[in-house]
Amino acid sequence: MSGIGASWRVIGQACPAIAWRALTDINNGSANWGLSAACAHGYLSPNATTREKMPMSTLTRRAAMALPLLAAPAARAQTNQMAIATGTTGGVYYPLGGALANYLTRGIPGTSATAEVTAGSTANFQLLGAGRAQIVFGQVDAAVDSVRGAGQFRGRVVPTRAIAVLYTNRMQVVTTADRNIRSIQDLKGKRISTGAPQSATELFAARLLEAAGLNLASDFRGRERLSPAESTAAIRDGKIDAYFFVSGVPTSAITDLAATPGTTMVLVDHDQYAERIVATNGPVYFPEVIPAGTYPGQTAPNRQLSVANILAMREDAPAALVTQVLNVLWQNREDWARVHAEARGFTLDVQKTAAAGVPWHPAAAAYWTQAGARLA
């Protein structure tokens, strides 16, 4: 067996649960979950070849050749499924989540962890509340809303508990030089995208525009709710003039726009609204600077607002599992930083109660204290 058949044979032997789910998705006409899960585990390259992304009918026939090899291991194996809610494929959560799934699958016996593509932080905490995700990446502003049942949680309190503080997410207001947008006020009357529905970008963008005195419902010629990759495509196609995206830096969607021939990407300063946004929403936002040169052709620093990211689980997550998750992740922190540079910010020094924004899971607090972190 060669090509895709051989690839699926490897997956089937290494992780039958992922192979079965992938094959099921393929037969239902949705290969994305299966392929992304396999990539997240390291069984297929994230840069899958054209041959590995054949039309569904061809892929199904060849993948089916591996079924006899899958049946026996699947019958014997009893695995604990663990879903990790990440974000869009154009952000930082997704590659870090894929690597985390790989570490946990290899590091915790009997566990099969998968990185799930989602709209972002708000959706992630909703999934956590519904028990459909066991670990989530998320911004502190959305986490605080989740434990309060505020905003898009509409009174539904989620038992969110922080298990680790990660890195900071930078709000990036993205446009191109030919749109002549140099300030947040210049967005008035323009066509914008405020991020995917139920994303932390959408939450942060609405709060920033409110702090700037702009009305989301009436001050814009058009408002889209697009993922970062979709927003980049929309700017290229002339369908929008600017978009918001909050993430670690650099992020692939903005890099793609900045690297487009004949395009000068511009990041709009907005740190002057820090006092107003904090007065309304609490001290979860703070000013930072994205250095010049972070993106291709970026010649000036960008003065922007940021918010911390956390890794979270439910309050009722078993203490032993929380400890295992943190132990595996901490042991792999150097490799995690090679997956994306933002993971370099995952250190003992940032494990602070104030930065977490929501209560610690007791097992996480004990773990970090024993590791030498000063939480207070």
Short mmCIF file of C-alpha atoms in Angstrom, two decimals:
data_model
loop_
_atom_site.label_atom_id
_atom_site.label_comp_id
_atom_site.label_asym_id
_atom_site.label_seq_id
_atom_site.Cartn_x
_atom_site.Cartn_y
_atom_site.Cartn_z
CA MET A 1 0.00 0.00 0.00
CA SER A 2 1.34 3.48 -0.87
CA GLY A 3 0.29 7.13 -0.89
CA ILE A 4 -2.86 7.92 1.09
CA GLY A 5 -3.56 4.28 1.84
CA ALA A 6 -0.20 3.93 3.56
CA SER A 7 -0.79 7.14 5.49
CA TRP A 8 -4.10 5.87 6.82
CA ARG A 9 -2.53 2.51 7.67
CA VAL A 10 -0.05 4.35 9.93
CA ILE A 11 -2.85 6.34 11.54
CA GLY A 12 -4.96 3.24 12.07
CA GLN A 13 -2.14 1.43 13.85
CA ALA A 14 -1.15 4.44 15.95
CA CYS A 15 -4.55 5.78 16.89
CA PRO A 16 -7.62 3.74 15.86
CA ALA A 17 -10.10 6.20 17.38
CA ILE A 18 -8.84 9.06 15.23
CA ALA A 19 -8.82 6.89 12.12
CA TRP A 20 -12.37 5.70 12.64
CA ARG A 21 -13.62 9.25 13.23
CA ALA A 22 -11.73 10.51 10.21
CA LEU A 23 -13.13 7.79 7.95
CA THR A 24 -16.63 8.46 9.23
CA ASP A 25 -16.27 12.16 8.48
CA ILE A 26 -14.91 11.42 5.03
CA ASN A 27 -17.86 9.18 4.19
CA ASN A 28 -20.19 11.92 5.41
CA GLY A 29 -18.48 14.40 3.09
CA SER A 30 -16.46 16.30 5.71
CA ALA A 31 -12.79 15.42 5.70
CA ASN A 32 -11.55 18.51 7.52
CA TRP A 33 -12.03 17.20 11.06
CA GLY A 34 -10.41 13.87 10.29
CA LEU A 35 -7.42 15.34 8.50
CA SER A 36 -6.88 18.09 11.08
CA ALA A 37 -7.12 15.58 13.90
CA ALA A 38 -4.59 13.32 12.22
CA CYS A 39 -2.30 16.30 11.63
CA ALA A 40 -2.70 17.47 15.21
CA HIS A 41 -1.47 14.08 16.42
CA GLY A 42 1.54 14.18 14.17
CA TYR A 43 0.34 11.22 12.06
CA LEU A 44 -0.02 13.38 8.96
CA SER A 45 1.92 16.51 8.13
CA PRO A 46 -0.02 19.78 8.65
CA ASN A 47 1.20 20.60 5.13
CA ALA A 48 -0.56 17.63 3.60
CA THR A 49 0.38 16.92 0.02
CA THR A 50 -2.02 17.27 -2.88
CA ARG A 51 -2.15 13.49 -3.11
CA GLU A 52 -3.23 13.32 0.53
CA LYS A 53 -6.08 15.74 -0.20
CA MET A 54 -7.71 13.83 -3.06
CA PRO A 55 -11.40 14.06 -3.96
CA MET A 56 -13.56 12.35 -1.37
CA SER A 57 -14.46 9.32 -3.47
CA THR A 58 -10.82 8.50 -4.20
CA LEU A 59 -9.79 9.13 -0.63
CA THR A 60 -12.57 6.94 0.72
CA ARG A 61 -11.71 3.99 -1.52
CA ARG A 62 -8.06 4.01 -0.58
CA ALA A 63 -8.63 4.73 3.07
CA ALA A 64 -11.05 1.82 3.18
CA MET A 65 -8.16 -0.48 2.32
CA ALA A 66 -6.89 0.14 5.84
CA LEU A 67 -10.13 -0.98 7.52
CA PRO A 68 -9.04 -4.57 8.27
CA LEU A 69 -5.98 -3.16 9.97
CA LEU A 70 -8.13 -0.82 12.05
CA ALA A 71 -10.74 -3.28 13.25
CA ALA A 72 -8.72 -5.40 15.66
CA PRO A 73 -6.87 -2.55 17.45
CA ALA A 74 -10.11 -0.54 17.69
CA ALA A 75 -11.87 -3.44 19.36
CA ARG A 76 -9.13 -3.83 21.94
CA ALA A 77 -8.30 -0.22 22.68
CA GLN A 78 -10.20 1.70 25.35
CA THR A 79 -9.24 5.35 25.10
CA ASN A 80 -10.21 8.43 27.05
CA GLN A 81 -11.26 11.02 24.44
CA MET A 82 -10.19 14.59 25.23
CA ALA A 83 -11.33 17.49 23.03
CA ILE A 84 -9.24 20.67 23.07
CA ALA A 85 -11.13 23.76 21.84
CA THR A 86 -8.71 26.05 20.00
CA GLY A 87 -9.72 28.69 17.44
CA THR A 88 -9.62 29.43 13.73
CA THR A 89 -6.89 27.95 11.56
CA GLY A 90 -5.46 31.42 10.91
CA GLY A 91 -4.67 32.10 14.56
CA VAL A 92 -2.23 30.92 17.22
CA TYR A 93 -4.51 28.74 19.36
CA TYR A 94 -4.90 26.13 16.63
CA PRO A 95 -1.24 25.16 16.08
CA LEU A 96 -0.56 25.28 19.83
CA GLY A 97 -3.66 23.17 20.45
CA GLY A 98 -2.57 20.64 17.85
CA ALA A 99 0.80 20.28 19.54
CA LEU A 100 -0.84 20.01 22.97
CA ALA A 101 -3.08 17.22 21.68
CA ASN A 102 0.01 15.41 20.46
CA TYR A 103 1.77 15.77 23.84
CA LEU A 104 -1.24 14.56 25.82
CA THR A 105 -1.93 11.59 23.55
CA ARG A 106 1.66 10.45 23.88
CA GLY A 107 2.13 11.44 27.50
CA ILE A 108 -1.05 10.24 29.26
CA PRO A 109 -1.68 6.49 28.87
CA GLY A 110 -5.07 5.63 27.39
CA THR A 111 -5.76 9.19 26.22
CA SER A 112 -6.62 10.35 22.70
CA ALA A 113 -6.63 14.15 22.56
CA THR A 114 -7.77 16.14 19.53
CA ALA A 115 -7.53 19.83 18.65
CA GLU A 116 -10.87 21.17 17.47
CA VAL A 117 -11.24 24.19 15.17
CA THR A 118 -13.69 26.70 16.71
CA ALA A 119 -14.77 30.32 16.33
CA GLY A 120 -12.61 31.29 19.31
CA SER A 121 -12.73 32.09 23.01
CA THR A 122 -16.43 32.72 23.61
CA ALA A 123 -17.41 29.59 21.69
CA ASN A 124 -14.72 27.65 23.57
CA PHE A 125 -16.10 28.50 27.01
CA GLN A 126 -19.59 27.66 25.79
CA LEU A 127 -18.28 24.26 24.69
CA LEU A 128 -16.65 23.85 28.10
CA GLY A 129 -19.94 24.63 29.81
CA ALA A 130 -21.76 22.10 27.63
CA GLY A 131 -19.19 19.40 28.40
CA ARG A 132 -18.21 19.16 24.73
CA ALA A 133 -14.60 20.24 25.37
CA GLN A 134 -12.37 19.20 28.25
CA ILE A 135 -9.61 21.79 27.75
CA VAL A 136 -10.00 25.22 26.17
CA PHE A 137 -7.82 28.08 25.06
CA GLY A 138 -9.38 31.46 25.80
CA GLN A 139 -8.95 35.11 26.50
CA VAL A 140 -9.43 36.36 30.04
CA ASP A 141 -12.20 38.81 29.05
CA ALA A 142 -14.33 35.96 27.68
CA ALA A 143 -13.40 33.75 30.65
CA VAL A 144 -14.61 36.40 33.10
CA ASP A 145 -17.90 36.69 31.19
CA SER A 146 -18.28 32.90 31.32
CA VAL A 147 -18.05 32.63 35.12
CA ARG A 148 -20.43 35.57 35.49
CA GLY A 149 -22.89 34.37 32.86
CA ALA A 150 -22.53 37.80 31.26
CA GLY A 151 -22.58 39.02 27.66
CA GLN A 152 -23.03 36.25 25.10
CA PHE A 153 -23.38 33.66 27.89
CA ARG A 154 -26.85 35.12 28.61
CA GLY A 155 -27.07 34.12 32.24
CA ARG A 156 -25.58 30.65 31.75
CA VAL A 157 -22.72 30.43 34.24
CA VAL A 158 -19.81 28.22 33.15
CA PRO A 159 -17.65 26.58 35.87
CA THR A 160 -14.46 27.82 34.17
CA ARG A 161 -11.25 27.31 36.10
CA ALA A 162 -7.81 28.44 34.97
CA ILE A 163 -5.09 25.82 34.81
CA ALA A 164 -2.36 27.98 33.20
CA VAL A 165 -1.68 31.53 32.08
CA LEU A 166 -0.15 31.49 28.60
CA TYR A 167 0.78 34.62 26.63
CA THR A 168 -0.93 37.89 25.74
CA ASN A 169 -3.27 38.38 22.80
CA ARG A 170 -2.81 41.60 20.84
CA MET A 171 -5.73 43.45 19.31
CA GLN A 172 -4.77 44.19 15.72
CA VAL A 173 -6.83 46.60 13.64
CA VAL A 174 -5.76 45.71 10.12
CA THR A 175 -6.11 47.71 6.92
CA THR A 176 -4.07 48.65 3.85
CA ALA A 177 -2.44 51.96 2.96
CA ASP A 178 -4.73 52.61 -0.02
CA ARG A 179 -7.80 52.74 2.30
CA ASN A 180 -6.43 55.90 4.02
CA ILE A 181 -7.38 54.68 7.50
CA ARG A 182 -4.95 56.02 10.10
CA SER A 183 -7.07 56.02 13.27
CA ILE A 184 -10.04 54.23 14.80
CA GLN A 185 -12.14 57.31 14.02
CA ASP A 186 -11.27 56.91 10.34
CA LEU A 187 -13.22 53.65 10.35
CA LYS A 188 -16.50 55.55 10.47
CA GLY A 189 -18.40 55.03 7.23
CA LYS A 190 -16.13 52.14 6.18
CA ARG A 191 -16.77 48.43 5.69
CA ILE A 192 -15.31 46.37 8.52
CA SER A 193 -15.12 42.84 9.87
CA THR A 194 -15.30 42.43 13.65
CA GLY A 195 -14.29 38.77 13.74
CA ALA A 196 -16.07 35.45 13.62
CA PRO A 197 -19.33 35.08 15.59
CA GLN A 198 -18.77 34.00 19.21
CA SER A 199 -15.07 34.84 19.00
CA ALA A 200 -13.10 36.88 21.52
CA THR A 201 -12.17 39.16 18.62
CA GLU A 202 -15.84 40.09 18.23
CA LEU A 203 -16.14 40.75 21.96
CA PHE A 204 -12.97 42.88 22.14
CA ALA A 205 -13.75 44.76 18.89
CA ALA A 206 -17.21 45.79 20.12
CA ARG A 207 -15.74 47.05 23.39
CA LEU A 208 -12.95 48.96 21.63
CA LEU A 209 -15.37 50.66 19.22
CA GLU A 210 -17.63 51.59 22.14
CA ALA A 211 -14.64 53.09 23.97
CA ALA A 212 -13.85 55.09 20.82
CA GLY A 213 -17.41 56.45 20.74
CA LEU A 214 -18.46 54.58 17.60
CA ASN A 215 -21.82 52.85 17.20
CA LEU A 216 -21.42 49.36 15.75
CA ALA A 217 -24.99 49.37 14.44
CA SER A 218 -25.01 52.73 12.65
CA ASP A 219 -21.53 54.17 12.09
CA PHE A 220 -20.31 51.76 9.40
CA ARG A 221 -21.20 51.27 5.76
CA GLY A 222 -21.03 47.52 6.28
CA ARG A 223 -20.14 45.04 8.98
CA GLU A 224 -19.01 41.48 8.34
CA ARG A 225 -18.29 38.75 10.89
CA LEU A 226 -15.40 36.90 9.27
CA SER A 227 -12.54 34.71 10.42
CA PRO A 228 -9.06 36.24 10.02
CA ALA A 229 -8.33 34.25 6.87
CA GLU A 230 -11.69 35.27 5.40
CA SER A 231 -11.04 38.89 6.39
CA THR A 232 -7.69 38.90 4.61
CA ALA A 233 -9.35 37.53 1.48
CA ALA A 234 -12.12 40.15 1.74
CA ILE A 235 -9.63 43.02 1.93
CA ARG A 236 -7.77 41.66 -1.08
CA ASP A 237 -11.05 41.40 -3.00
CA GLY A 238 -12.11 44.94 -2.07
CA LYS A 239 -15.11 43.76 -0.03
CA ILE A 240 -14.03 45.33 3.29
CA ASP A 241 -11.71 48.17 4.27
CA ALA A 242 -10.43 46.97 7.65
CA TYR A 243 -10.73 44.12 10.11
CA PHE A 244 -10.13 43.31 13.74
CA PHE A 245 -8.24 40.28 14.97
CA VAL A 246 -6.94 39.55 18.46
CA SER A 247 -4.19 36.94 18.68
CA GLY A 248 -0.57 36.29 19.40
CA VAL A 249 1.88 37.75 16.92
CA PRO A 250 2.80 37.18 14.24
CA THR A 251 -0.32 35.44 12.99
CA SER A 252 -0.55 33.76 9.61
CA ALA A 253 -3.63 35.56 8.26
CA ILE A 254 -2.10 39.01 8.76
CA THR A 255 1.29 37.81 7.53
CA ASP A 256 -0.40 36.61 4.34
CA LEU A 257 -1.93 40.05 3.76
CA ALA A 258 1.31 41.87 4.53
CA ALA A 259 3.23 39.62 2.13
CA THR A 260 0.81 40.20 -0.76
CA PRO A 261 2.69 41.81 -3.68
CA GLY A 262 1.70 45.44 -4.21
CA THR A 263 0.02 45.68 -0.78
CA THR A 264 1.14 47.78 2.18
CA MET A 265 -0.48 46.43 5.33
CA VAL A 266 -1.24 48.98 8.09
CA LEU A 267 -1.93 48.33 11.78
CA VAL A 268 -4.02 51.10 13.38
CA ASP A 269 -2.95 52.46 16.80
CA HIS A 270 -5.60 52.41 19.53
CA ASP A 271 -3.85 52.34 22.92
CA GLN A 272 -5.31 55.78 23.73
CA TYR A 273 -8.60 54.07 24.59
CA ALA A 274 -7.12 51.94 27.40
CA GLU A 275 -8.53 54.04 30.24
CA ARG A 276 -12.06 54.10 28.80
CA ILE A 277 -12.26 50.38 28.02
CA VAL A 278 -10.92 49.44 31.46
CA ALA A 279 -13.35 51.81 33.19
CA THR A 280 -16.26 49.98 31.55
CA ASN A 281 -15.02 46.39 31.47
CA GLY A 282 -12.50 46.03 34.29
CA PRO A 283 -8.71 45.68 34.32
CA VAL A 284 -8.44 42.81 31.83
CA TYR A 285 -7.03 45.01 29.04
CA PHE A 286 -3.67 46.77 28.98
CA PRO A 287 -1.52 48.69 26.44
CA GLU A 288 1.36 47.03 24.60
CA VAL A 289 3.39 47.60 21.44
CA ILE A 290 3.82 45.32 18.44
CA PRO A 291 7.39 46.06 17.30
CA ALA A 292 8.13 47.23 13.78
CA GLY A 293 9.15 44.31 11.58
CA THR A 294 6.78 41.83 13.20
CA TYR A 295 5.05 41.57 9.81
CA PRO A 296 6.48 41.96 6.29
CA GLY A 297 6.73 45.61 5.38
CA GLN A 298 5.70 46.85 8.85
CA THR A 299 7.94 49.88 9.31
CA ALA A 300 6.37 51.43 12.43
CA PRO A 301 5.51 50.01 15.86
CA ASN A 302 1.81 49.48 16.57
CA ARG A 303 0.50 50.85 19.88
CA GLN A 304 -2.38 48.59 20.76
CA LEU A 305 -4.35 46.94 23.56
CA SER A 306 -3.83 43.40 24.81
CA VAL A 307 -5.49 40.76 26.98
CA ALA A 308 -4.06 37.63 28.60
CA ASN A 309 -4.75 34.08 27.43
CA ILE A 310 -5.39 31.13 29.68
CA LEU A 311 -5.76 27.40 29.38
CA ALA A 312 -8.88 26.30 31.26
CA MET A 313 -10.81 23.23 32.36
CA ARG A 314 -14.03 22.75 34.32
CA GLU A 315 -14.22 23.09 38.08
CA ASP A 316 -15.23 19.43 38.31
CA ALA A 317 -12.27 18.16 36.27
CA PRO A 318 -10.48 15.42 38.28
CA ALA A 319 -7.47 16.78 40.16
CA ALA A 320 -5.28 13.92 38.93
CA LEU A 321 -6.11 14.71 35.30
CA VAL A 322 -5.39 18.42 35.71
CA THR A 323 -2.03 17.57 37.25
CA GLN A 324 -1.22 15.16 34.42
CA VAL A 325 -2.12 17.73 31.77
CA LEU A 326 0.07 20.40 33.34
CA ASN A 327 2.95 18.02 33.93
CA VAL A 328 2.96 16.87 30.29
CA LEU A 329 2.67 20.43 28.97
CA TRP A 330 5.38 21.80 31.24
CA GLN A 331 7.75 19.01 30.24
CA ASN A 332 7.16 19.90 26.57
CA ARG A 333 7.29 23.69 26.93
CA GLU A 334 10.50 24.08 24.92
CA ASP A 335 9.06 22.13 22.02
CA TRP A 336 5.82 24.15 22.32
CA ALA A 337 7.82 27.34 21.84
CA ARG A 338 9.13 25.92 18.57
CA VAL A 339 5.57 25.40 17.35
CA HIS A 340 4.87 29.12 17.78
CA ALA A 341 7.05 31.86 19.28
CA GLU A 342 4.20 33.10 21.51
CA ALA A 343 4.56 29.96 23.62
CA ARG A 344 7.83 31.40 24.90
CA GLY A 345 5.60 33.48 27.16
CA PHE A 346 4.48 30.33 29.00
CA THR A 347 6.70 30.70 32.08
CA LEU A 348 6.49 30.41 35.85
CA ASP A 349 6.59 34.21 36.16
CA VAL A 350 3.24 34.70 34.39
CA GLN A 351 1.34 32.22 36.58
CA LYS A 352 -0.45 34.94 38.55
CA THR A 353 -3.95 34.93 39.99
CA ALA A 354 -4.54 38.48 38.77
CA ALA A 355 -3.51 37.52 35.22
CA ALA A 356 -5.73 34.42 35.21
CA GLY A 357 -8.83 36.56 35.74
CA VAL A 358 -10.93 33.60 36.95
CA PRO A 359 -10.38 31.21 39.87
CA TRP A 360 -7.69 28.57 39.61
CA HIS A 361 -8.59 24.92 39.55
CA PRO A 362 -7.29 23.79 42.97
CA ALA A 363 -5.02 21.16 41.40
CA ALA A 364 -3.52 23.79 39.09
CA ALA A 365 -2.89 26.20 41.96
CA ALA A 366 -1.14 23.39 43.86
CA TYR A 367 0.89 22.42 40.80
CA TRP A 368 2.20 25.91 40.11
CA THR A 369 2.90 26.62 43.76
CA GLN A 370 4.95 23.41 44.02
CA ALA A 371 6.75 24.35 40.78
CA GLY A 372 7.87 27.62 42.36
CA ALA A 373 5.38 30.13 40.98
CA ARG A 374 4.19 32.99 43.18
CA LEU A 375 0.50 33.16 42.38
CA ALA A 376 -0.36 36.20 44.47
#
